[in-house]
Amino acid sequence: MIIQRIDAEIEFIRSSLMKYISWSPFDYIPGISLERDRQVLVDGLTEDIPAEDDLRIVYQSTQNDLIGVFARRLPWDSDFFGSNIARLDGVYTLNRQADPLTDDYNSAIRLWLKFAEEHNIKYIFGQIDPRDIALLRSLGDLGFSVIESRVFYYLIVKDYSYPERFGIRSATAEDVPLLARVAREMVNPYDRFHADPFIGTANADRLMERWVQASVLEGFADITLVPDVPNPMAFCTVKYHRKKWDDWGVRLSQPILSAVSPNYKGWYRRLISEVNYHLKDFGAEYVFFSTQVTNRAVIHVWESLGIRFGKASLVLRKIL
């Protein structure tokens, strides 16, 4: 077996990924160019990463299969949670088409886990497409646990309409303390942070507060929308993804984090409806949403607004 960093053969790896990757992140969006979507994925997998955060390797098996393990240390997450956290971005065969029924990544991933331990990684997570059953088998064999069952929905927003309109506005700095409290108190036990004992409730709550602060004050979100009242207790953060529109070939945007106080019952539907109108006016063609398959109330609202199922994924993690 041979192990090496990916920068030794970066052009070969890029061309191999483009040739052999079987699916791409947004292949459920009608009209998206699958070639361009795959290119965006490959660009992310092979982009420059600071050496201290680069955990990507190529493994050569005894059968001469080349397997790329793509992962990185997340500096912001590591600093926030006080442990070195890595994200597994994918495992791909580089010299042939993958066979999900017969491929075995155990040896490659086992070696990579030793590599990660040598780099003081304490926690690894990854979002895995359920079609990648070979990778799911190997991660299960090597002690990874499922912590979130995620679903993605989409809307053709250029065609969106709803019988009612509701007053909303952009959140301001004065709204942040109250919105952060709402984010902390309205716990979703099924998201990957609250569902993981390693993270813990206190850290998950602290993260929700920090996300709201960063979304409103630091550009983590492009806009945070709230009811048009003096002291709102409901919000939805939004990413336009404008810089990727030309790469994707479609204008695709995303609501990210939302929370609604019980005092604002009914406002989740109103916010999502108005987010759709906001993105339609901004020029988006499609909107994609994600939640957990267990979050039936949210899914019910989406489907009642004409938002359609796109795909599912599984989030797995391992503690080293």
PDB file of C-alpha atoms in Angstrom:
ATOM      1  CA  MET A   1       0.000   0.000   0.000  1.00  0.00           C
ATOM      2  CA  ILE A   2       1.069   3.571  -0.697  1.00  0.00           C
ATOM      3  CA  ILE A   3      -0.150   6.734   0.954  1.00  0.00           C
ATOM      4  CA  GLN A   4       0.581  10.229  -0.286  1.00  0.00           C
ATOM      5  CA  ARG A   5      -0.860  13.735  -0.103  1.00  0.00           C
ATOM      6  CA  ILE A   6      -3.083  14.738  -2.981  1.00  0.00           C
ATOM      7  CA  ASP A   7      -0.986  17.713  -4.088  1.00  0.00           C
ATOM      8  CA  ALA A   8       1.535  15.293  -5.623  1.00  0.00           C
ATOM      9  CA  GLU A   9      -0.875  14.426  -8.446  1.00  0.00           C
ATOM     10  CA  ILE A  10      -3.464  17.179  -8.321  1.00  0.00           C
ATOM     11  CA  GLU A  11      -4.231  17.391 -12.047  1.00  0.00           C
ATOM     12  CA  PHE A  12      -4.629  13.627 -12.352  1.00  0.00           C
ATOM     13  CA  ILE A  13      -6.923  13.648  -9.327  1.00  0.00           C
ATOM     14  CA  ARG A  14      -9.064  16.461 -10.695  1.00  0.00           C
ATOM     15  CA  SER A  15      -9.530  14.763 -14.046  1.00  0.00           C
ATOM     16  CA  SER A  16     -10.250  11.406 -12.393  1.00  0.00           C
ATOM     17  CA  LEU A  17     -12.893  12.887 -10.114  1.00  0.00           C
ATOM     18  CA  MET A  18     -14.594  14.566 -13.062  1.00  0.00           C
ATOM     19  CA  LYS A  19     -14.590  11.272 -14.924  1.00  0.00           C
ATOM     20  CA  TYR A  20     -15.661   8.891 -12.181  1.00  0.00           C
ATOM     21  CA  ILE A  21     -17.880  10.725  -9.656  1.00  0.00           C
ATOM     22  CA  SER A  22     -21.359   9.273 -10.111  1.00  0.00           C
ATOM     23  CA  TRP A  23     -23.479  12.029  -8.562  1.00  0.00           C
ATOM     24  CA  SER A  24     -23.215  15.634  -7.489  1.00  0.00           C
ATOM     25  CA  PRO A  25     -24.631  17.751  -4.643  1.00  0.00           C
ATOM     26  CA  PHE A  26     -27.468  19.413  -6.571  1.00  0.00           C
ATOM     27  CA  ASP A  27     -28.348  16.784  -9.139  1.00  0.00           C
ATOM     28  CA  TYR A  28     -31.932  16.966  -7.868  1.00  0.00           C
ATOM     29  CA  ILE A  29     -32.375  20.565  -9.049  1.00  0.00           C
ATOM     30  CA  PRO A  30     -34.255  20.646 -12.373  1.00  0.00           C
ATOM     31  CA  GLY A  31     -32.237  22.210 -15.158  1.00  0.00           C
ATOM     32  CA  ILE A  32     -28.896  22.256 -13.367  1.00  0.00           C
ATOM     33  CA  SER A  33     -25.897  21.241 -15.463  1.00  0.00           C
ATOM     34  CA  LEU A  34     -24.667  17.999 -13.939  1.00  0.00           C
ATOM     35  CA  GLU A  35     -21.245  18.585 -15.468  1.00  0.00           C
ATOM     36  CA  ARG A  36     -20.990  22.046 -13.945  1.00  0.00           C
ATOM     37  CA  ASP A  37     -22.340  20.898 -10.595  1.00  0.00           C
ATOM     38  CA  ARG A  38     -19.753  18.119 -10.537  1.00  0.00           C
ATOM     39  CA  GLN A  39     -17.063  20.657 -11.439  1.00  0.00           C
ATOM     40  CA  VAL A  40     -18.023  22.812  -8.428  1.00  0.00           C
ATOM     41  CA  LEU A  41     -17.761  19.715  -6.231  1.00  0.00           C
ATOM     42  CA  VAL A  42     -14.357  18.774  -7.645  1.00  0.00           C
ATOM     43  CA  ASP A  43     -13.085  22.341  -7.281  1.00  0.00           C
ATOM     44  CA  GLY A  44     -14.007  22.218  -3.590  1.00  0.00           C
ATOM     45  CA  LEU A  45     -12.412  18.807  -3.048  1.00  0.00           C
ATOM     46  CA  THR A  46      -9.136  19.880  -4.653  1.00  0.00           C
ATOM     47  CA  GLU A  47      -8.883  23.526  -3.629  1.00  0.00           C
ATOM     48  CA  ASP A  48      -5.861  24.894  -1.803  1.00  0.00           C
ATOM     49  CA  ILE A  49      -6.060  24.214   1.950  1.00  0.00           C
ATOM     50  CA  PRO A  50      -3.553  25.429   4.559  1.00  0.00           C
ATOM     51  CA  ALA A  51      -1.102  22.620   5.230  1.00  0.00           C
ATOM     52  CA  GLU A  52      -2.085  22.394   8.907  1.00  0.00           C
ATOM     53  CA  ASP A  53      -5.722  21.729   7.925  1.00  0.00           C
ATOM     54  CA  ASP A  54      -5.149  19.501   4.874  1.00  0.00           C
ATOM     55  CA  LEU A  55      -6.059  15.882   5.672  1.00  0.00           C
ATOM     56  CA  ARG A  56      -6.442  14.602   2.092  1.00  0.00           C
ATOM     57  CA  ILE A  57      -4.605  11.451   1.045  1.00  0.00           C
ATOM     58  CA  VAL A  58      -4.425   8.976  -1.838  1.00  0.00           C
ATOM     59  CA  TYR A  59      -4.262   5.288  -0.952  1.00  0.00           C
ATOM     60  CA  GLN A  60      -3.126   2.519  -3.295  1.00  0.00           C
ATOM     61  CA  SER A  61      -4.549  -0.874  -2.448  1.00  0.00           C
ATOM     62  CA  THR A  62      -2.909  -4.250  -3.005  1.00  0.00           C
ATOM     63  CA  GLN A  63      -5.202  -4.564  -6.043  1.00  0.00           C
ATOM     64  CA  ASN A  64      -3.749  -1.265  -7.336  1.00  0.00           C
ATOM     65  CA  ASP A  65      -6.960   0.638  -6.780  1.00  0.00           C
ATOM     66  CA  LEU A  66      -6.336   4.315  -6.147  1.00  0.00           C
ATOM     67  CA  ILE A  67      -8.655   5.699  -3.475  1.00  0.00           C
ATOM     68  CA  GLY A  68      -8.781   9.367  -2.558  1.00  0.00           C
ATOM     69  CA  VAL A  69      -9.860  10.290   0.964  1.00  0.00           C
ATOM     70  CA  PHE A  70     -10.831  13.971   1.041  1.00  0.00           C
ATOM     71  CA  ALA A  71     -11.020  15.634   4.445  1.00  0.00           C
ATOM     72  CA  ARG A  72      -9.968  18.780   6.243  1.00  0.00           C
ATOM     73  CA  ARG A  73      -9.587  20.154   9.725  1.00  0.00           C
ATOM     74  CA  LEU A  74     -12.110  22.914  10.413  1.00  0.00           C
ATOM     75  CA  PRO A  75     -10.261  25.703  12.244  1.00  0.00           C
ATOM     76  CA  TRP A  76     -13.343  27.722  13.262  1.00  0.00           C
ATOM     77  CA  ASP A  77     -15.167  24.683  14.618  1.00  0.00           C
ATOM     78  CA  SER A  78     -12.025  23.426  16.343  1.00  0.00           C
ATOM     79  CA  ASP A  79     -11.486  26.736  18.098  1.00  0.00           C
ATOM     80  CA  PHE A  80     -15.146  27.072  19.066  1.00  0.00           C
ATOM     81  CA  PHE A  81     -15.532  23.590  20.551  1.00  0.00           C
ATOM     82  CA  GLY A  82     -11.999  23.323  21.932  1.00  0.00           C
ATOM     83  CA  SER A  83     -11.134  20.076  20.096  1.00  0.00           C
ATOM     84  CA  ASN A  84      -9.665  19.435  16.672  1.00  0.00           C
ATOM     85  CA  ILE A  85     -12.620  18.728  14.394  1.00  0.00           C
ATOM     86  CA  ALA A  86     -12.350  17.367  10.871  1.00  0.00           C
ATOM     87  CA  ARG A  87     -14.890  17.014   8.083  1.00  0.00           C
ATOM     88  CA  LEU A  88     -14.822  14.035   5.748  1.00  0.00           C
ATOM     89  CA  ASP A  89     -15.765  15.403   2.334  1.00  0.00           C
ATOM     90  CA  GLY A  90     -15.781  12.130   0.419  1.00  0.00           C
ATOM     91  CA  VAL A  91     -13.992   8.936  -0.548  1.00  0.00           C
ATOM     92  CA  TYR A  92     -13.612   8.231  -4.271  1.00  0.00           C
ATOM     93  CA  THR A  93     -11.934   5.701  -6.534  1.00  0.00           C
ATOM     94  CA  LEU A  94      -9.532   7.536  -8.840  1.00  0.00           C
ATOM     95  CA  ASN A  95      -8.624   4.975 -11.508  1.00  0.00           C
ATOM     96  CA  ARG A  96     -11.981   3.375 -12.304  1.00  0.00           C
ATOM     97  CA  GLN A  97     -15.727   3.715 -11.862  1.00  0.00           C
ATOM     98  CA  ALA A  98     -16.844   2.923  -8.328  1.00  0.00           C
ATOM     99  CA  ASP A  99     -18.943  -0.179  -7.701  1.00  0.00           C
ATOM    100  CA  PRO A 100     -21.142   0.504  -4.647  1.00  0.00           C
ATOM    101  CA  LEU A 101     -21.978  -3.182  -4.235  1.00  0.00           C
ATOM    102  CA  THR A 102     -18.448  -4.575  -4.147  1.00  0.00           C
ATOM    103  CA  ASP A 103     -16.086  -1.730  -3.269  1.00  0.00           C
ATOM    104  CA  ASP A 104     -14.434  -1.907   0.148  1.00  0.00           C
ATOM    105  CA  TYR A 105     -12.887   1.279   1.542  1.00  0.00           C
ATOM    106  CA  ASN A 106     -12.054  -0.179   4.952  1.00  0.00           C
ATOM    107  CA  SER A 107      -8.285  -0.342   4.476  1.00  0.00           C
ATOM    108  CA  ALA A 108      -8.070   3.175   3.037  1.00  0.00           C
ATOM    109  CA  ILE A 109     -10.223   4.716   5.766  1.00  0.00           C
ATOM    110  CA  ARG A 110      -8.525   2.753   8.550  1.00  0.00           C
ATOM    111  CA  LEU A 111      -5.167   4.112   7.402  1.00  0.00           C
ATOM    112  CA  TRP A 112      -6.613   7.599   7.067  1.00  0.00           C
ATOM    113  CA  LEU A 113      -7.962   7.440  10.627  1.00  0.00           C
ATOM    114  CA  LYS A 114      -4.410   6.747  11.869  1.00  0.00           C
ATOM    115  CA  PHE A 115      -3.259   9.699   9.767  1.00  0.00           C
ATOM    116  CA  ALA A 116      -5.960  11.895  11.364  1.00  0.00           C
ATOM    117  CA  GLU A 117      -4.974  10.765  14.861  1.00  0.00           C
ATOM    118  CA  GLU A 118      -1.364  11.657  14.114  1.00  0.00           C
ATOM    119  CA  HIS A 119      -2.635  15.163  13.315  1.00  0.00           C
ATOM    120  CA  ASN A 120      -4.403  15.333  16.698  1.00  0.00           C
ATOM    121  CA  ILE A 121      -7.934  15.129  15.274  1.00  0.00           C
ATOM    122  CA  LYS A 122     -10.458  14.263  17.986  1.00  0.00           C
ATOM    123  CA  TYR A 123     -13.766  14.344  16.127  1.00  0.00           C
ATOM    124  CA  ILE A 124     -14.729  13.567  12.512  1.00  0.00           C
ATOM    125  CA  PHE A 125     -18.044  14.011  10.782  1.00  0.00           C
ATOM    126  CA  GLY A 126     -19.231  13.718   7.209  1.00  0.00           C
ATOM    127  CA  GLN A 127     -22.399  14.075   5.172  1.00  0.00           C
ATOM    128  CA  ILE A 128     -22.777  10.961   3.025  1.00  0.00           C
ATOM    129  CA  ASP A 129     -25.093  10.416   0.080  1.00  0.00           C
ATOM    130  CA  PRO A 130     -27.175   7.254   0.775  1.00  0.00           C
ATOM    131  CA  ARG A 131     -26.393   6.089  -2.759  1.00  0.00           C
ATOM    132  CA  ASP A 132     -22.783   5.690  -1.627  1.00  0.00           C
ATOM    133  CA  ILE A 133     -23.488   2.383   0.084  1.00  0.00           C
ATOM    134  CA  ALA A 134     -19.867   1.198  -0.133  1.00  0.00           C
ATOM    135  CA  LEU A 135     -18.723   4.199   1.895  1.00  0.00           C
ATOM    136  CA  LEU A 136     -21.587   3.824   4.366  1.00  0.00           C
ATOM    137  CA  ARG A 137     -20.638   0.177   4.916  1.00  0.00           C
ATOM    138  CA  SER A 138     -17.014   1.028   5.565  1.00  0.00           C
ATOM    139  CA  LEU A 139     -17.794   3.901   7.926  1.00  0.00           C
ATOM    140  CA  GLY A 140     -20.152   1.659   9.871  1.00  0.00           C
ATOM    141  CA  ASP A 141     -17.557  -1.100  10.040  1.00  0.00           C
ATOM    142  CA  LEU A 142     -15.007   1.368  11.417  1.00  0.00           C
ATOM    143  CA  GLY A 143     -17.153   2.767  14.201  1.00  0.00           C
ATOM    144  CA  PHE A 144     -18.858   5.809  12.693  1.00  0.00           C
ATOM    145  CA  SER A 145     -22.341   6.523  14.065  1.00  0.00           C
ATOM    146  CA  VAL A 146     -25.308   8.120  12.310  1.00  0.00           C
ATOM    147  CA  ILE A 147     -26.253  11.329  14.133  1.00  0.00           C
ATOM    148  CA  GLU A 148     -28.568  12.972  11.607  1.00  0.00           C
ATOM    149  CA  SER A 149     -30.861  11.815   8.810  1.00  0.00           C
ATOM    150  CA  ARG A 150     -31.016  14.870   6.560  1.00  0.00           C
ATOM    151  CA  VAL A 151     -33.407  15.691   3.729  1.00  0.00           C
ATOM    152  CA  PHE A 152     -33.172  18.331   1.030  1.00  0.00           C
ATOM    153  CA  TYR A 153     -36.150  19.995  -0.601  1.00  0.00           C
ATOM    154  CA  TYR A 154     -36.313  22.515  -3.434  1.00  0.00           C
ATOM    155  CA  LEU A 155     -38.660  25.104  -4.897  1.00  0.00           C
ATOM    156  CA  ILE A 156     -38.885  26.601  -8.385  1.00  0.00           C
ATOM    157  CA  VAL A 157     -39.090  30.050  -6.844  1.00  0.00           C
ATOM    158  CA  LYS A 158     -39.622  31.991 -10.058  1.00  0.00           C
ATOM    159  CA  ASP A 159     -43.110  30.445 -10.162  1.00  0.00           C
ATOM    160  CA  TYR A 160     -43.897  30.967  -6.468  1.00  0.00           C
ATOM    161  CA  SER A 161     -47.098  32.622  -5.265  1.00  0.00           C
ATOM    162  CA  TYR A 162     -49.121  32.558  -2.046  1.00  0.00           C
ATOM    163  CA  PRO A 163     -52.572  34.048  -1.297  1.00  0.00           C
ATOM    164  CA  GLU A 164     -51.293  36.257   1.555  1.00  0.00           C
ATOM    165  CA  ARG A 165     -48.319  38.535   2.130  1.00  0.00           C
ATOM    166  CA  PHE A 166     -46.733  39.277   5.504  1.00  0.00           C
ATOM    167  CA  GLY A 167     -44.615  42.145   6.782  1.00  0.00           C
ATOM    168  CA  ILE A 168     -40.943  41.301   7.202  1.00  0.00           C
ATOM    169  CA  ARG A 169     -37.690  43.226   7.465  1.00  0.00           C
ATOM    170  CA  SER A 170     -33.975  42.665   7.777  1.00  0.00           C
ATOM    171  CA  ALA A 171     -32.739  42.005  11.325  1.00  0.00           C
ATOM    172  CA  THR A 172     -30.595  44.682  12.978  1.00  0.00           C
ATOM    173  CA  ALA A 173     -27.978  44.671  15.702  1.00  0.00           C
ATOM    174  CA  GLU A 174     -30.676  45.646  18.220  1.00  0.00           C
ATOM    175  CA  ASP A 175     -32.560  42.429  17.416  1.00  0.00           C
ATOM    176  CA  VAL A 176     -29.615  40.124  18.065  1.00  0.00           C
ATOM    177  CA  PRO A 177     -29.975  39.486  21.836  1.00  0.00           C
ATOM    178  CA  LEU A 178     -33.625  38.469  21.520  1.00  0.00           C
ATOM    179  CA  LEU A 179     -33.080  36.411  18.351  1.00  0.00           C
ATOM    180  CA  ALA A 180     -30.108  34.642  19.942  1.00  0.00           C
ATOM    181  CA  ARG A 181     -32.299  33.739  22.910  1.00  0.00           C
ATOM    182  CA  VAL A 182     -34.945  32.320  20.588  1.00  0.00           C
ATOM    183  CA  ALA A 183     -32.311  30.265  18.755  1.00  0.00           C
ATOM    184  CA  ARG A 184     -31.023  28.903  22.067  1.00  0.00           C
ATOM    185  CA  GLU A 185     -34.436  28.091  23.535  1.00  0.00           C
ATOM    186  CA  MET A 186     -36.106  26.560  20.471  1.00  0.00           C
ATOM    187  CA  VAL A 187     -34.078  23.366  20.517  1.00  0.00           C
ATOM    188  CA  ASN A 188     -34.232  20.989  17.578  1.00  0.00           C
ATOM    189  CA  PRO A 189     -33.129  17.686  19.163  1.00  0.00           C
ATOM    190  CA  TYR A 190     -32.568  16.106  15.752  1.00  0.00           C
ATOM    191  CA  ASP A 191     -29.956  18.474  14.295  1.00  0.00           C
ATOM    192  CA  ARG A 192     -26.433  17.080  14.323  1.00  0.00           C
ATOM    193  CA  PHE A 193     -25.281  19.325  17.169  1.00  0.00           C
ATOM    194  CA  HIS A 194     -28.091  18.719  19.649  1.00  0.00           C
ATOM    195  CA  ALA A 195     -28.245  15.021  18.714  1.00  0.00           C
ATOM    196  CA  ASP A 196     -24.589  14.402  19.585  1.00  0.00           C
ATOM    197  CA  PRO A 197     -23.606  13.916  23.247  1.00  0.00           C
ATOM    198  CA  PHE A 198     -20.002  14.728  22.323  1.00  0.00           C
ATOM    199  CA  ILE A 199     -21.052  18.292  21.465  1.00  0.00           C
ATOM    200  CA  GLY A 200     -23.328  18.586  24.496  1.00  0.00           C
ATOM    201  CA  THR A 201     -26.346  20.770  25.104  1.00  0.00           C
ATOM    202  CA  ALA A 202     -24.417  23.746  26.450  1.00  0.00           C
ATOM    203  CA  ASN A 203     -22.115  23.898  23.418  1.00  0.00           C
ATOM    204  CA  ALA A 204     -25.005  23.387  20.992  1.00  0.00           C
ATOM    205  CA  ASP A 205     -26.941  26.228  22.617  1.00  0.00           C
ATOM    206  CA  ARG A 206     -23.861  28.435  22.569  1.00  0.00           C
ATOM    207  CA  LEU A 207     -23.402  27.656  18.867  1.00  0.00           C
ATOM    208  CA  MET A 208     -26.989  28.639  18.037  1.00  0.00           C
ATOM    209  CA  GLU A 209     -26.469  32.003  19.717  1.00  0.00           C
ATOM    210  CA  ARG A 210     -23.164  32.511  17.933  1.00  0.00           C
ATOM    211  CA  TRP A 211     -24.684  31.680  14.537  1.00  0.00           C
ATOM    212  CA  VAL A 212     -27.342  34.332  14.992  1.00  0.00           C
ATOM    213  CA  GLN A 213     -24.764  36.931  16.010  1.00  0.00           C
ATOM    214  CA  ALA A 214     -22.499  36.059  13.085  1.00  0.00           C
ATOM    215  CA  SER A 215     -25.413  35.970  10.637  1.00  0.00           C
ATOM    216  CA  VAL A 216     -26.693  39.428  11.520  1.00  0.00           C
ATOM    217  CA  LEU A 217     -23.460  41.221  12.409  1.00  0.00           C
ATOM    218  CA  GLU A 218     -20.617  39.468  10.586  1.00  0.00           C
ATOM    219  CA  GLY A 219     -21.953  38.440   7.181  1.00  0.00           C
ATOM    220  CA  PHE A 220     -22.288  34.728   7.934  1.00  0.00           C
ATOM    221  CA  ALA A 221     -25.689  35.043   6.239  1.00  0.00           C
ATOM    222  CA  ASP A 222     -26.443  37.436   3.405  1.00  0.00           C
ATOM    223  CA  ILE A 223     -29.614  38.543   5.172  1.00  0.00           C
ATOM    224  CA  THR A 224     -31.625  37.580   8.251  1.00  0.00           C
ATOM    225  CA  LEU A 225     -35.348  38.149   7.881  1.00  0.00           C
ATOM    226  CA  VAL A 226     -37.705  38.761  10.814  1.00  0.00           C
ATOM    227  CA  PRO A 227     -41.318  39.872  11.306  1.00  0.00           C
ATOM    228  CA  ASP A 228     -41.661  43.622  10.834  1.00  0.00           C
ATOM    229  CA  VAL A 229     -42.227  44.416  14.509  1.00  0.00           C
ATOM    230  CA  PRO A 230     -40.074  46.155  17.147  1.00  0.00           C
ATOM    231  CA  ASN A 231     -39.056  43.035  19.114  1.00  0.00           C
ATOM    232  CA  PRO A 232     -39.236  40.043  16.772  1.00  0.00           C
ATOM    233  CA  MET A 233     -39.038  36.519  18.149  1.00  0.00           C
ATOM    234  CA  ALA A 234     -38.800  34.647  14.866  1.00  0.00           C
ATOM    235  CA  PHE A 235     -36.144  34.696  12.159  1.00  0.00           C
ATOM    236  CA  CYS A 236     -34.741  32.981   9.090  1.00  0.00           C
ATOM    237  CA  THR A 237     -31.189  33.432   7.821  1.00  0.00           C
ATOM    238  CA  VAL A 238     -30.540  33.296   4.071  1.00  0.00           C
ATOM    239  CA  LYS A 239     -27.558  32.681   1.805  1.00  0.00           C
ATOM    240  CA  TYR A 240     -27.876  33.924  -1.777  1.00  0.00           C
ATOM    241  CA  HIS A 241     -24.901  31.900  -3.118  1.00  0.00           C
ATOM    242  CA  ARG A 242     -24.667  34.557  -5.817  1.00  0.00           C
ATOM    243  CA  LYS A 243     -20.975  33.901  -6.534  1.00  0.00           C
ATOM    244  CA  LYS A 244     -21.753  30.310  -7.559  1.00  0.00           C
ATOM    245  CA  TRP A 245     -24.608  31.065  -9.945  1.00  0.00           C
ATOM    246  CA  ASP A 246     -22.396  31.245 -13.014  1.00  0.00           C
ATOM    247  CA  ASP A 247     -20.583  28.052 -12.002  1.00  0.00           C
ATOM    248  CA  TRP A 248     -23.822  26.146 -11.443  1.00  0.00           C
ATOM    249  CA  GLY A 249     -25.559  27.590 -14.463  1.00  0.00           C
ATOM    250  CA  VAL A 250     -28.682  28.160 -12.343  1.00  0.00           C
ATOM    251  CA  ARG A 251     -29.542  30.829  -9.794  1.00  0.00           C
ATOM    252  CA  LEU A 252     -29.806  28.828  -6.569  1.00  0.00           C
ATOM    253  CA  SER A 253     -30.234  30.218  -3.020  1.00  0.00           C
ATOM    254  CA  GLN A 254     -30.792  28.818   0.463  1.00  0.00           C
ATOM    255  CA  PRO A 255     -32.571  29.565   3.750  1.00  0.00           C
ATOM    256  CA  ILE A 256     -30.327  28.185   6.487  1.00  0.00           C
ATOM    257  CA  LEU A 257     -31.205  28.656  10.157  1.00  0.00           C
ATOM    258  CA  SER A 258     -34.648  29.524  11.470  1.00  0.00           C
ATOM    259  CA  ALA A 259     -36.360  29.574  14.838  1.00  0.00           C
ATOM    260  CA  VAL A 260     -39.779  30.740  15.980  1.00  0.00           C
ATOM    261  CA  SER A 261     -40.865  31.428  19.552  1.00  0.00           C
ATOM    262  CA  PRO A 262     -44.204  29.931  20.721  1.00  0.00           C
ATOM    263  CA  ASN A 263     -45.343  33.552  21.082  1.00  0.00           C
ATOM    264  CA  TYR A 264     -45.088  33.813  17.281  1.00  0.00           C
ATOM    265  CA  LYS A 265     -47.059  30.721  16.399  1.00  0.00           C
ATOM    266  CA  GLY A 266     -47.775  30.604  12.656  1.00  0.00           C
ATOM    267  CA  TRP A 267     -44.797  32.717  11.762  1.00  0.00           C
ATOM    268  CA  TYR A 268     -42.646  29.883  10.432  1.00  0.00           C
ATOM    269  CA  ARG A 269     -44.960  29.464   7.440  1.00  0.00           C
ATOM    270  CA  ARG A 270     -45.109  33.226   6.959  1.00  0.00           C
ATOM    271  CA  LEU A 271     -41.339  33.623   7.101  1.00  0.00           C
ATOM    272  CA  ILE A 272     -40.696  30.813   4.609  1.00  0.00           C
ATOM    273  CA  SER A 273     -43.303  32.250   2.258  1.00  0.00           C
ATOM    274  CA  GLU A 274     -41.766  35.701   2.457  1.00  0.00           C
ATOM    275  CA  VAL A 275     -38.243  34.284   2.086  1.00  0.00           C
ATOM    276  CA  ASN A 276     -39.449  32.733  -1.160  1.00  0.00           C
ATOM    277  CA  TYR A 277     -40.757  36.090  -2.352  1.00  0.00           C
ATOM    278  CA  HIS A 278     -37.547  37.812  -1.263  1.00  0.00           C
ATOM    279  CA  LEU A 279     -35.403  35.361  -3.224  1.00  0.00           C
ATOM    280  CA  LYS A 280     -37.712  35.552  -6.214  1.00  0.00           C
ATOM    281  CA  ASP A 281     -37.309  39.343  -6.226  1.00  0.00           C
ATOM    282  CA  PHE A 282     -33.543  38.933  -5.785  1.00  0.00           C
ATOM    283  CA  GLY A 283     -33.425  36.927  -8.995  1.00  0.00           C
ATOM    284  CA  ALA A 284     -33.070  33.356  -7.766  1.00  0.00           C
ATOM    285  CA  GLU A 285     -34.626  30.625  -9.879  1.00  0.00           C
ATOM    286  CA  TYR A 286     -34.495  27.842  -7.290  1.00  0.00           C
ATOM    287  CA  VAL A 287     -34.346  27.639  -3.509  1.00  0.00           C
ATOM    288  CA  PHE A 288     -33.088  24.608  -1.601  1.00  0.00           C
ATOM    289  CA  PHE A 289     -33.864  23.753   2.003  1.00  0.00           C
ATOM    290  CA  SER A 290     -32.544  21.142   4.430  1.00  0.00           C
ATOM    291  CA  THR A 291     -33.811  19.648   7.669  1.00  0.00           C
ATOM    292  CA  GLN A 292     -34.039  16.217   9.269  1.00  0.00           C
ATOM    293  CA  VAL A 293     -36.423  13.507   8.087  1.00  0.00           C
ATOM    294  CA  THR A 294     -37.786  13.500  11.660  1.00  0.00           C
ATOM    295  CA  ASN A 295     -38.789  17.180  11.476  1.00  0.00           C
ATOM    296  CA  ARG A 296     -42.322  16.473  10.306  1.00  0.00           C
ATOM    297  CA  ALA A 297     -43.781  19.871  11.202  1.00  0.00           C
ATOM    298  CA  VAL A 298     -41.255  21.721   9.048  1.00  0.00           C
ATOM    299  CA  ILE A 299     -41.648  19.280   6.162  1.00  0.00           C
ATOM    300  CA  HIS A 300     -45.429  19.678   6.347  1.00  0.00           C
ATOM    301  CA  VAL A 301     -45.093  23.460   5.975  1.00  0.00           C
ATOM    302  CA  TRP A 302     -42.715  23.100   3.045  1.00  0.00           C
ATOM    303  CA  GLU A 303     -44.898  20.642   1.171  1.00  0.00           C
ATOM    304  CA  SER A 304     -47.993  22.777   1.743  1.00  0.00           C
ATOM    305  CA  LEU A 305     -46.123  25.672   0.080  1.00  0.00           C
ATOM    306  CA  GLY A 306     -45.243  23.579  -2.966  1.00  0.00           C
ATOM    307  CA  ILE A 307     -41.681  22.804  -1.876  1.00  0.00           C
ATOM    308  CA  ARG A 308     -40.648  19.393  -3.196  1.00  0.00           C
ATOM    309  CA  PHE A 309     -38.462  16.556  -1.976  1.00  0.00           C
ATOM    310  CA  GLY A 310     -35.027  16.505  -3.591  1.00  0.00           C
ATOM    311  CA  LYS A 311     -32.742  13.999  -1.871  1.00  0.00           C
ATOM    312  CA  ALA A 312     -31.617  12.596   1.467  1.00  0.00           C
ATOM    313  CA  SER A 313     -28.247  12.263   3.170  1.00  0.00           C
ATOM    314  CA  LEU A 314     -26.822  10.812   6.361  1.00  0.00           C
ATOM    315  CA  VAL A 315     -24.471  12.600   8.732  1.00  0.00           C
ATOM    316  CA  LEU A 316     -22.076  10.271  10.521  1.00  0.00           C
ATOM    317  CA  ARG A 317     -19.396  10.952  13.100  1.00  0.00           C
ATOM    318  CA  LYS A 318     -16.567   9.262  14.947  1.00  0.00           C
ATOM    319  CA  ILE A 319     -14.697  10.248  18.091  1.00  0.00           C
ATOM    320  CA  LEU A 320     -11.002   9.393  18.074  1.00  0.00           C
TER     321      LEU A 320
END
